[in-house]
mmCIF file of N, CA and C in Angstrom:
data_model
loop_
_atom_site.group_PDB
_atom_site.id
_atom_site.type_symbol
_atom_site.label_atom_id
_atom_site.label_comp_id
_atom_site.label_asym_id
_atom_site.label_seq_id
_atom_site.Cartn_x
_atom_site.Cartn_y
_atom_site.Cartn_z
ATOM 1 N N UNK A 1 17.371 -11.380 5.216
ATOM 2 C CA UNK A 1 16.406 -12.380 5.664
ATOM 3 C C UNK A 1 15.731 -11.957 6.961
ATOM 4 N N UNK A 2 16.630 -11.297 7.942
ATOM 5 C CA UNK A 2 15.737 -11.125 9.190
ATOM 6 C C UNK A 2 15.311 -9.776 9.076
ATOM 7 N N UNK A 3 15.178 -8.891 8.103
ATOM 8 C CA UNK A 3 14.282 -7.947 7.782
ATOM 9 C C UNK A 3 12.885 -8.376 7.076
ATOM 10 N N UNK A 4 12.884 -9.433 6.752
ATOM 11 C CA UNK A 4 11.529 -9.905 6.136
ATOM 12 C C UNK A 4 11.140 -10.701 6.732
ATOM 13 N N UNK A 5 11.430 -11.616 7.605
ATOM 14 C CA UNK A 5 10.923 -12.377 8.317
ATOM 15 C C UNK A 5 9.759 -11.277 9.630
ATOM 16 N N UNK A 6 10.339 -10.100 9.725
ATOM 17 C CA UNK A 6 9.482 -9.506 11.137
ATOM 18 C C UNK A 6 8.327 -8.724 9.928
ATOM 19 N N UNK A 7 7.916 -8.917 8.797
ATOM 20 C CA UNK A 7 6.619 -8.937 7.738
ATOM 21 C C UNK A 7 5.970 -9.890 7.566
ATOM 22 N N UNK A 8 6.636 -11.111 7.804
ATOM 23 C CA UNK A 8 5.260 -12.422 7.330
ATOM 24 C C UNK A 8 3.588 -12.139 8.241
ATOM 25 N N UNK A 9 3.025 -12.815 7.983
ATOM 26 C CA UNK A 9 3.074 -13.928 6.545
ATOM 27 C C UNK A 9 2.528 -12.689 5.278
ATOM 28 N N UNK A 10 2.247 -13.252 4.214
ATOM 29 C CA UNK A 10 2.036 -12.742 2.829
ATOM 30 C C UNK A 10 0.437 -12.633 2.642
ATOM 31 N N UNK A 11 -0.126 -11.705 2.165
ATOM 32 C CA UNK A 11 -1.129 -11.526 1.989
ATOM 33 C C UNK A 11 -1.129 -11.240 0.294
ATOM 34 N N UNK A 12 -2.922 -11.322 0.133
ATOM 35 C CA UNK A 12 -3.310 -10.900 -1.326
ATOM 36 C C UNK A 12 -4.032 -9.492 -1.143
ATOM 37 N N UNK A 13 -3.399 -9.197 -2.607
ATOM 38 C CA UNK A 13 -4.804 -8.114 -2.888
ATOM 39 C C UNK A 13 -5.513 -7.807 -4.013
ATOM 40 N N UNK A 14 -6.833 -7.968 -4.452
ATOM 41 C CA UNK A 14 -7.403 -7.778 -5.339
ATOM 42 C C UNK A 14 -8.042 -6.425 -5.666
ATOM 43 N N UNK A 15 -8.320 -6.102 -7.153
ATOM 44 C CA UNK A 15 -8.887 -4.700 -6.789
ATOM 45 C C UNK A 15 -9.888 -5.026 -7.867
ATOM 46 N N UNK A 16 -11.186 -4.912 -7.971
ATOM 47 C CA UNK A 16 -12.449 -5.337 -8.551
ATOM 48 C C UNK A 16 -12.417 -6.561 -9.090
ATOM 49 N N UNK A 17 -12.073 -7.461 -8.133
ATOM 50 C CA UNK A 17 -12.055 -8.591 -8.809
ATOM 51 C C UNK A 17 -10.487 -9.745 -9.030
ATOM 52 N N UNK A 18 -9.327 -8.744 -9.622
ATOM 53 C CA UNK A 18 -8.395 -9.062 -10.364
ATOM 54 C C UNK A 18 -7.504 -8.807 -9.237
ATOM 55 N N UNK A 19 -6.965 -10.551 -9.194
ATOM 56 C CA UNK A 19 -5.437 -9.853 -8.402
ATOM 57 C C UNK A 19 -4.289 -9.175 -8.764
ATOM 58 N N UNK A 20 -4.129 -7.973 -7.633
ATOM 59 C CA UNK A 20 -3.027 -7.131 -8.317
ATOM 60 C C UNK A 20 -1.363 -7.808 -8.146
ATOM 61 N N UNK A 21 -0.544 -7.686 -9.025
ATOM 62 C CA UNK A 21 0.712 -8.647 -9.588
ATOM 63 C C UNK A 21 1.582 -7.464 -8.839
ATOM 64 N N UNK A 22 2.472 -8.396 -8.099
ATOM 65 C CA UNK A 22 3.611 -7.347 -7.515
ATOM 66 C C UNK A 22 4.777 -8.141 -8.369
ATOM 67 N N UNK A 23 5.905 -7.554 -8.022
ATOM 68 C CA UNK A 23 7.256 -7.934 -7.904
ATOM 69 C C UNK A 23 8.029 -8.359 -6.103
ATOM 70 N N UNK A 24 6.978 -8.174 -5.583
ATOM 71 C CA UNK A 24 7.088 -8.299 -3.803
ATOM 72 C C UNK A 24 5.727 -8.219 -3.522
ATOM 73 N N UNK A 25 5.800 -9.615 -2.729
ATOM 74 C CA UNK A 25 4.409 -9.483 -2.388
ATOM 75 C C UNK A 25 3.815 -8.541 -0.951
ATOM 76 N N UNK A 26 2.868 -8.607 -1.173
ATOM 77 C CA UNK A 26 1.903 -7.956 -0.226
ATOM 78 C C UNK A 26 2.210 -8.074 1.086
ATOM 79 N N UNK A 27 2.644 -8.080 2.299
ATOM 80 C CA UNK A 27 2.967 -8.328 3.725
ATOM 81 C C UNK A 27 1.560 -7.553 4.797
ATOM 82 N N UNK A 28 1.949 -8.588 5.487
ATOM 83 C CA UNK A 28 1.043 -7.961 6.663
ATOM 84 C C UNK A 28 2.127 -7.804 7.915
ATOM 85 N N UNK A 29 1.619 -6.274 8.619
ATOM 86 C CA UNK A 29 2.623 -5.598 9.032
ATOM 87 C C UNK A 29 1.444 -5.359 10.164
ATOM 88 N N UNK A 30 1.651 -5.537 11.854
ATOM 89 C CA UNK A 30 0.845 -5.039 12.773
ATOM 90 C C UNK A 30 -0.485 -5.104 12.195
ATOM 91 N N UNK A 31 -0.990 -6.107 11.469
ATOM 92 C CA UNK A 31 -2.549 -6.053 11.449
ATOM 93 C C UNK A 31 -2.875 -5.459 10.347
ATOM 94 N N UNK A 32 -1.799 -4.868 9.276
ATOM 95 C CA UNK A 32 -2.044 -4.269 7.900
ATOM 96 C C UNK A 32 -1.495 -4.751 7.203
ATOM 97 N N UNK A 33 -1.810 -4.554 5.933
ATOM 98 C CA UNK A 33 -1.457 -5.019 5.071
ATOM 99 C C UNK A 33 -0.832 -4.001 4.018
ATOM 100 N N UNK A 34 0.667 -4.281 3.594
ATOM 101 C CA UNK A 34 1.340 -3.512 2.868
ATOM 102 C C UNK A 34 1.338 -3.769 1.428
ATOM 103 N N UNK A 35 1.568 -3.223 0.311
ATOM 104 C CA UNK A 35 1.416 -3.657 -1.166
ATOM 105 C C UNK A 35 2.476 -2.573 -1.433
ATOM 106 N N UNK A 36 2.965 -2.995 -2.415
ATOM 107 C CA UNK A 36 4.295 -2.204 -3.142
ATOM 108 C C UNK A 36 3.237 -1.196 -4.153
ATOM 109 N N UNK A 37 3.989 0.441 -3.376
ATOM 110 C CA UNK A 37 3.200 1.313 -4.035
ATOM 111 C C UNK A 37 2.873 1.429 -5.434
ATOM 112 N N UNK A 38 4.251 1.144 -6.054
ATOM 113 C CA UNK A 38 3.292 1.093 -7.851
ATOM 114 C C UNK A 38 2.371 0.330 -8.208
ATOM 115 N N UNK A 39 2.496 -1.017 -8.029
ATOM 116 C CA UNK A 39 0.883 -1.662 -8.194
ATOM 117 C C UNK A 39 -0.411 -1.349 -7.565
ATOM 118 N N UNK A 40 -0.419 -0.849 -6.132
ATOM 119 C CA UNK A 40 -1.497 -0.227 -5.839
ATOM 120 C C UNK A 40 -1.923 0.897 -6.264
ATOM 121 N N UNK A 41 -1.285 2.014 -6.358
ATOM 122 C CA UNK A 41 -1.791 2.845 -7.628
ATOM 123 C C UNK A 41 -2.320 2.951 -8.809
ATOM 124 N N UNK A 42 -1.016 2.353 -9.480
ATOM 125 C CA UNK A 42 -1.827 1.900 -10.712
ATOM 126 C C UNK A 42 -3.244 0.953 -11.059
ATOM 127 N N UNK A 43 -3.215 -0.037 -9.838
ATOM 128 C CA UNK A 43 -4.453 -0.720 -9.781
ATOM 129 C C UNK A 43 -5.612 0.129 -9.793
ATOM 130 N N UNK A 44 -5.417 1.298 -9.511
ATOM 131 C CA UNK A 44 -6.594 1.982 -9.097
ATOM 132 C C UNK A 44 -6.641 3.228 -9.197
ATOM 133 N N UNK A 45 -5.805 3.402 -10.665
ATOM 134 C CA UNK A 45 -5.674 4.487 -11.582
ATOM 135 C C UNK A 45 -5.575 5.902 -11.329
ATOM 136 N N UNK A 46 -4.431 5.784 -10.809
ATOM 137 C CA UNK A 46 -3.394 6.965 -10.253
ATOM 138 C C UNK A 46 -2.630 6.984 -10.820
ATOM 139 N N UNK A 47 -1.474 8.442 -11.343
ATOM 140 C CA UNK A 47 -0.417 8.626 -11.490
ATOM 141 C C UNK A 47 0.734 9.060 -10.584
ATOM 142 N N UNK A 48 2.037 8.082 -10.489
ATOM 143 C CA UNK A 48 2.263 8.311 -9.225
ATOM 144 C C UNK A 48 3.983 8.809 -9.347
ATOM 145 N N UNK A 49 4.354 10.139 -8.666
ATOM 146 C CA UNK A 49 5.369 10.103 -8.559
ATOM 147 C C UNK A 49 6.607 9.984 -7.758
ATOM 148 N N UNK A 50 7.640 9.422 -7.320
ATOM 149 C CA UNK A 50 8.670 9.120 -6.571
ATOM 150 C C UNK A 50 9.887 10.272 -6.499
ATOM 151 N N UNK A 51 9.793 10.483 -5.127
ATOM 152 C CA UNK A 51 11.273 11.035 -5.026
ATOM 153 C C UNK A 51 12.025 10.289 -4.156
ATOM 154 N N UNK A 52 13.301 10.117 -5.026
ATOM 155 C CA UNK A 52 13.985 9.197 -3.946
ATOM 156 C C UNK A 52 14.764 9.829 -3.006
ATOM 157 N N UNK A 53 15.117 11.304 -3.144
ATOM 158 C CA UNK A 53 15.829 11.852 -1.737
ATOM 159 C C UNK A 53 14.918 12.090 -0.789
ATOM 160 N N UNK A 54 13.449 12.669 -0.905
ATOM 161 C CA UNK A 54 13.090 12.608 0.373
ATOM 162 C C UNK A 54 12.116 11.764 0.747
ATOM 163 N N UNK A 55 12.245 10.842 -0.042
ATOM 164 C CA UNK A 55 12.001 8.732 0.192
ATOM 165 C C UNK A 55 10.284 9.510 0.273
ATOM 166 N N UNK A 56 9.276 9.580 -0.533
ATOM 167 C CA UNK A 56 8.041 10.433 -0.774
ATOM 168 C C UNK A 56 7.831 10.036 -2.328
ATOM 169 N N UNK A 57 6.194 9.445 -1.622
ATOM 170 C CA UNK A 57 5.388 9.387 -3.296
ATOM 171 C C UNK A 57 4.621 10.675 -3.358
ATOM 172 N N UNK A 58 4.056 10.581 -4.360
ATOM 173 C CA UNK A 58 2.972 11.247 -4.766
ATOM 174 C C UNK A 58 2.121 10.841 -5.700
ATOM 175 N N UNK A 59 0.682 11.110 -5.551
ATOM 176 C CA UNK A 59 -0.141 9.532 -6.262
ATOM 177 C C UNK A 59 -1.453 10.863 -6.839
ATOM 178 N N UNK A 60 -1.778 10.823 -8.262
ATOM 179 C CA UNK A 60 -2.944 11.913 -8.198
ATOM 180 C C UNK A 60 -3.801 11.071 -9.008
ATOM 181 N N UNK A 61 -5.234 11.070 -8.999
ATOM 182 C CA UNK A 61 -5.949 11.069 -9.799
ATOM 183 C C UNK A 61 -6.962 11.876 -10.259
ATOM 184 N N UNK A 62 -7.902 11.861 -11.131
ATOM 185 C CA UNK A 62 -8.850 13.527 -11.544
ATOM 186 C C UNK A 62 -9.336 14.095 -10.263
ATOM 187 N N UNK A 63 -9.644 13.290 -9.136
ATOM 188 C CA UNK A 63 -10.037 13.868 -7.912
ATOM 189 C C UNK A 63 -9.460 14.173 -6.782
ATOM 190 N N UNK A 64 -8.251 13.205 -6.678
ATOM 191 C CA UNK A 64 -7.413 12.990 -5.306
ATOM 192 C C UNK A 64 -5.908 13.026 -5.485
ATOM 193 N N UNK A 65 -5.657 13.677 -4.734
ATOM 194 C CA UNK A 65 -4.113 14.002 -4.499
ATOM 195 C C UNK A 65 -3.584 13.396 -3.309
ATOM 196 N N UNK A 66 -2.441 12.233 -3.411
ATOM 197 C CA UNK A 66 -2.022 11.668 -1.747
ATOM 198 C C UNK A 66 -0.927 11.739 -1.806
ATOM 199 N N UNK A 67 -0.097 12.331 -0.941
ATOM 200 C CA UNK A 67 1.073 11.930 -0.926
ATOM 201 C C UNK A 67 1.907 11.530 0.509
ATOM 202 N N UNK A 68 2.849 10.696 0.784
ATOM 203 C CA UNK A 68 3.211 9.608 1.462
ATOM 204 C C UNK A 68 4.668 9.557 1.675
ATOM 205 N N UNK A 69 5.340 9.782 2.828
ATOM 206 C CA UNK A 69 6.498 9.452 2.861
ATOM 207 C C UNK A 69 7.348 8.084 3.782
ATOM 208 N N UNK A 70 8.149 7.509 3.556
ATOM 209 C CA UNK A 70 8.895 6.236 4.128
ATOM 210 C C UNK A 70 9.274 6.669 5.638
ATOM 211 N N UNK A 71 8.558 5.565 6.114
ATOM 212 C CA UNK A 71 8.956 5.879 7.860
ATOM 213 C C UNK A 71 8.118 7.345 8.404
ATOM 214 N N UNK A 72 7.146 7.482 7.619
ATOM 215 C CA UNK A 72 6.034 8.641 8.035
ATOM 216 C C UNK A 72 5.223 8.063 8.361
ATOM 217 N N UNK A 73 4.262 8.135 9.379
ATOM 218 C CA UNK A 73 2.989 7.464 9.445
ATOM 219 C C UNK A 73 1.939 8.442 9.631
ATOM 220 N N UNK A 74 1.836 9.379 8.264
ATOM 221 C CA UNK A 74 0.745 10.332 7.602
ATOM 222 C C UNK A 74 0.586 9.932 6.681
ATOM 223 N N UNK A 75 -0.679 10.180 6.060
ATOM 224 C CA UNK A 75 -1.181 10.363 4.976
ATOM 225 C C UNK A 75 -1.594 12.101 4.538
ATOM 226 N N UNK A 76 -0.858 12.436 3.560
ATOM 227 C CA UNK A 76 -1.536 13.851 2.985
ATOM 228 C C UNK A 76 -2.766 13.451 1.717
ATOM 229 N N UNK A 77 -4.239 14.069 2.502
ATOM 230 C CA UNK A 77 -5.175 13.563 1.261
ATOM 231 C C UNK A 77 -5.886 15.054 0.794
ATOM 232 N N UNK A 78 -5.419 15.083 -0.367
ATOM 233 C CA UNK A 78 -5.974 16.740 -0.842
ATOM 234 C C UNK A 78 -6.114 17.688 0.341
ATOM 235 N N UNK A 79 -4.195 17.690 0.554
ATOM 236 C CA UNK A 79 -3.605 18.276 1.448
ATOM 237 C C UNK A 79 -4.361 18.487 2.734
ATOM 238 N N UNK A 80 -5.184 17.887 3.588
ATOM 239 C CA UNK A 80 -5.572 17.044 4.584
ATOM 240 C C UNK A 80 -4.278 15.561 5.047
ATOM 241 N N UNK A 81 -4.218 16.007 6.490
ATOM 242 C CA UNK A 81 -2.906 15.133 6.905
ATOM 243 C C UNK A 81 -3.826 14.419 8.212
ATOM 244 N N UNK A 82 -3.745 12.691 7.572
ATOM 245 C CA UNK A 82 -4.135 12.099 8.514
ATOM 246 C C UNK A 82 -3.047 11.326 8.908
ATOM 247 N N UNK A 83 -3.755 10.205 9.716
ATOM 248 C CA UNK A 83 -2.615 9.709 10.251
ATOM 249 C C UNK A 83 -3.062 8.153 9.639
ATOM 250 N N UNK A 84 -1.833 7.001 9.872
ATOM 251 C CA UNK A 84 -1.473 5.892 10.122
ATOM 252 C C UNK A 84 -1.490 5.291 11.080
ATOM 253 N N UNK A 85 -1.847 3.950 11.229
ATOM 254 C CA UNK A 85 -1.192 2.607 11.907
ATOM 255 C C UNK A 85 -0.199 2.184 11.592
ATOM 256 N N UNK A 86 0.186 2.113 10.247
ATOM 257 C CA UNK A 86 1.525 1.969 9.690
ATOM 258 C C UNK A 86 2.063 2.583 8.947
ATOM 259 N N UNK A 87 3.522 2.799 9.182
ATOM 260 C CA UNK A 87 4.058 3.802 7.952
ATOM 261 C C UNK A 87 4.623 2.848 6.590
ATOM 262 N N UNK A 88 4.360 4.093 5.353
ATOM 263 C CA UNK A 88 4.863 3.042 4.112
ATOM 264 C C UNK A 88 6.512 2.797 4.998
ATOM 265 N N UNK A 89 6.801 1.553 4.308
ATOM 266 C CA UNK A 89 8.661 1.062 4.513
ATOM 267 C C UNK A 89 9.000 0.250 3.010
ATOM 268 N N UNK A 90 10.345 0.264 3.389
ATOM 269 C CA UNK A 90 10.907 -0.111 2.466
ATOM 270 C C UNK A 90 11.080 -2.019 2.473
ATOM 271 N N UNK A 91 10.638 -2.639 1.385
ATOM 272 C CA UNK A 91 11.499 -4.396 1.763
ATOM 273 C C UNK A 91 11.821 -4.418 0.628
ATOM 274 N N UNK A 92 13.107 -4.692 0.546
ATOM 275 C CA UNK A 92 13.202 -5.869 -0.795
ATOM 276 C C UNK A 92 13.487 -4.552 -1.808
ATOM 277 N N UNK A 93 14.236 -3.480 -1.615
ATOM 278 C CA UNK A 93 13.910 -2.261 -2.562
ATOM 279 C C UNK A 93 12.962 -1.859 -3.054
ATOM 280 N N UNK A 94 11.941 -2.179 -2.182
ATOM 281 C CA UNK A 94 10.225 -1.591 -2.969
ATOM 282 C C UNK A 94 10.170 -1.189 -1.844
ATOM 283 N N UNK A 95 9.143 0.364 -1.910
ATOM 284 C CA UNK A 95 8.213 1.296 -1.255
ATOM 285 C C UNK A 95 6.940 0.192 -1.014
ATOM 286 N N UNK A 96 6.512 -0.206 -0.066
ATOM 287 C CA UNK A 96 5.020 -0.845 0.402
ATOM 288 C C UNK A 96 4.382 0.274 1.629
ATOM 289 N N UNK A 97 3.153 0.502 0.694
ATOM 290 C CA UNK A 97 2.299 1.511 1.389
ATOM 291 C C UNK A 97 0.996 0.405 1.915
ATOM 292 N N UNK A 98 0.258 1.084 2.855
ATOM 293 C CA UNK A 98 -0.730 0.790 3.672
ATOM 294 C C UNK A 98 -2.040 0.714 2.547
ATOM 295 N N UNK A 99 -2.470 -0.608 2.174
ATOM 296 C CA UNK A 99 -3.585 -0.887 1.018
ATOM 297 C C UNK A 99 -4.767 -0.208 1.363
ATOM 298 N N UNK A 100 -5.431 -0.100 2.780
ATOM 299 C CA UNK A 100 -6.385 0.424 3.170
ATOM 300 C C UNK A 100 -6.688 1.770 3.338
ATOM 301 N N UNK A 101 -5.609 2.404 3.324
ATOM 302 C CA UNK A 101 -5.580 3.831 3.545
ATOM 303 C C UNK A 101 -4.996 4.690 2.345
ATOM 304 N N UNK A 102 -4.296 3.647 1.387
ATOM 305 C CA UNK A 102 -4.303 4.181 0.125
ATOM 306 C C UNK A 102 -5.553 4.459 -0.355
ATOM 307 N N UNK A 103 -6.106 3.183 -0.884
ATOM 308 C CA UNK A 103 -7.610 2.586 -1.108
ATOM 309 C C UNK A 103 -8.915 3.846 -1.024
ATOM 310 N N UNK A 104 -8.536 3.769 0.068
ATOM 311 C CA UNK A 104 -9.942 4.823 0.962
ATOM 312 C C UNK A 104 -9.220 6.282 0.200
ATOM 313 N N UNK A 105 -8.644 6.532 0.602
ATOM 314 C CA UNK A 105 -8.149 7.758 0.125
ATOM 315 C C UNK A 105 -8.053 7.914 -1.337
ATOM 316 N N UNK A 106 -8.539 7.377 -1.991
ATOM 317 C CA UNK A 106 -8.688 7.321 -3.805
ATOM 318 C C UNK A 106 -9.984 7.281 -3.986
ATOM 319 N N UNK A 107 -10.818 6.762 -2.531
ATOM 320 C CA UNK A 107 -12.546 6.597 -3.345
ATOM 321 C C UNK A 107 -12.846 5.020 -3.394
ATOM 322 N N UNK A 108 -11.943 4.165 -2.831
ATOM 323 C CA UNK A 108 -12.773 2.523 -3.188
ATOM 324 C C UNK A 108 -13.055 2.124 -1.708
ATOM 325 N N UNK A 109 -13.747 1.442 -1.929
ATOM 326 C CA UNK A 109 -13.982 0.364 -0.587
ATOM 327 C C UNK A 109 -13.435 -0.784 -0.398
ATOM 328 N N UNK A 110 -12.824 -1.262 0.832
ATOM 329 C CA UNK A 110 -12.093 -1.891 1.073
ATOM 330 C C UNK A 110 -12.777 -3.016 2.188
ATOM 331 N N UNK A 111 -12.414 -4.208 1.802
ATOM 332 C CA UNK A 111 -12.863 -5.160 2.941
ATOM 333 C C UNK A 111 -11.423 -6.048 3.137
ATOM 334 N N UNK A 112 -11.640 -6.714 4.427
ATOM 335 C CA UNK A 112 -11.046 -7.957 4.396
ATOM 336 C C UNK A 112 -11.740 -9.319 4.055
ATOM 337 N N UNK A 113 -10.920 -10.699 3.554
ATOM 338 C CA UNK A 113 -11.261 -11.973 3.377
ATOM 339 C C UNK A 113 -10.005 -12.551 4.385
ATOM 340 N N UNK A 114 -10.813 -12.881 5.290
ATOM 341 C CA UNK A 114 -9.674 -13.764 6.581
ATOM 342 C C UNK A 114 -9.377 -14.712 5.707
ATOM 343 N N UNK A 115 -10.360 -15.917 5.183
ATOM 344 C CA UNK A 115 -10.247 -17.257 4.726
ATOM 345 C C UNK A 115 -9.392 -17.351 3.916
ATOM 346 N N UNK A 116 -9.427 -15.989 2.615
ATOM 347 C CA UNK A 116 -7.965 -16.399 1.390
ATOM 348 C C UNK A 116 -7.077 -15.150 2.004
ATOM 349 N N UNK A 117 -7.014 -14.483 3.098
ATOM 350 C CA UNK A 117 -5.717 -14.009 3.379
ATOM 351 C C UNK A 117 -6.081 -12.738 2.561
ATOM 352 N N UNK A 118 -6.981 -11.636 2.052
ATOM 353 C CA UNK A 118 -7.058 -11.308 0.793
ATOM 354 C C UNK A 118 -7.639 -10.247 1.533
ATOM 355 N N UNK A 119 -7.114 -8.686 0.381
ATOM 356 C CA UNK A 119 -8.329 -7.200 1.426
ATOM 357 C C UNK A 119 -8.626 -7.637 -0.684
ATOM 358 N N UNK A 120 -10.327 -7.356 -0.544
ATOM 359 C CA UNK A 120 -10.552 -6.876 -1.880
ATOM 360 C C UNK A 120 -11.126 -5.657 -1.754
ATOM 361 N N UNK A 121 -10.755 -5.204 -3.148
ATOM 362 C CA UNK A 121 -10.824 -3.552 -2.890
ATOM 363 C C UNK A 121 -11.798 -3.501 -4.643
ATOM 364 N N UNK A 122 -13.049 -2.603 -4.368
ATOM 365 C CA UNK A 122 -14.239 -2.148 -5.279
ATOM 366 C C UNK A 122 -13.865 -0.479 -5.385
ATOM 367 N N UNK A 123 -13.988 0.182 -6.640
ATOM 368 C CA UNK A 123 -13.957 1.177 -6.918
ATOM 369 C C UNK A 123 -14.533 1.616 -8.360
#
């Protein structure tokens, strides 16, 4: 409980439209917003793979290659290493990566909606 409590409150995220369905929702973390990496991927049609020893995704699609590790605050984008505001972490046994910097790094555009709590994401 007091590992999730220092994530509230809960945010949405949509991706053209359609909200994307977690199993854990979305958190906002220092001003970002986290989404459990398999639904953000897949939302936005990546194939993504997990290693769990060195706690590291890897997300490709026909153009973009990202890959991401837990408690890293890089992004590797077609092996280009930027950086983070936040690193993916773990809650709740789900990987939640950074929606905006996934997002961007696949090719969509990303906004915020203060009013419904919501980043929608066009691609």
């Amino acid at each position: 409980f007091l590992e999730f409590c220092t994530w509230l409150p809960i945010a949405r995220v949509e991706v053209n439209g359609e909200t994307v369905k977690t199993d854990v929702p979305p958190v906002i973390k220092n001003n970002r917003v986290l989404i459990p990496m398999r639904a953000i991927f897949e939302a936005l049609g990546a194939k993504i793979d997990w290693n769990g020893e060195t706690r590291t995704v890897v997300a490709n699609t026909a153009s973009n290659s990202i890959m991401m590790q837990i408690n890293n605050a890089a992004i590797t984008v077609n092996g280009e290493v930027k950086g983070l505001d936040v690193a993916p972490e773990i809650l709740m046994n789900r990987a939640l990566v950074p929606a905006r910097a996934v997002s961007e790094s696949l090719g969509a555009k990303v906004s915020w909606d203060e009013e419904r709590q919501t980043v929608v994401i066009s691609y």
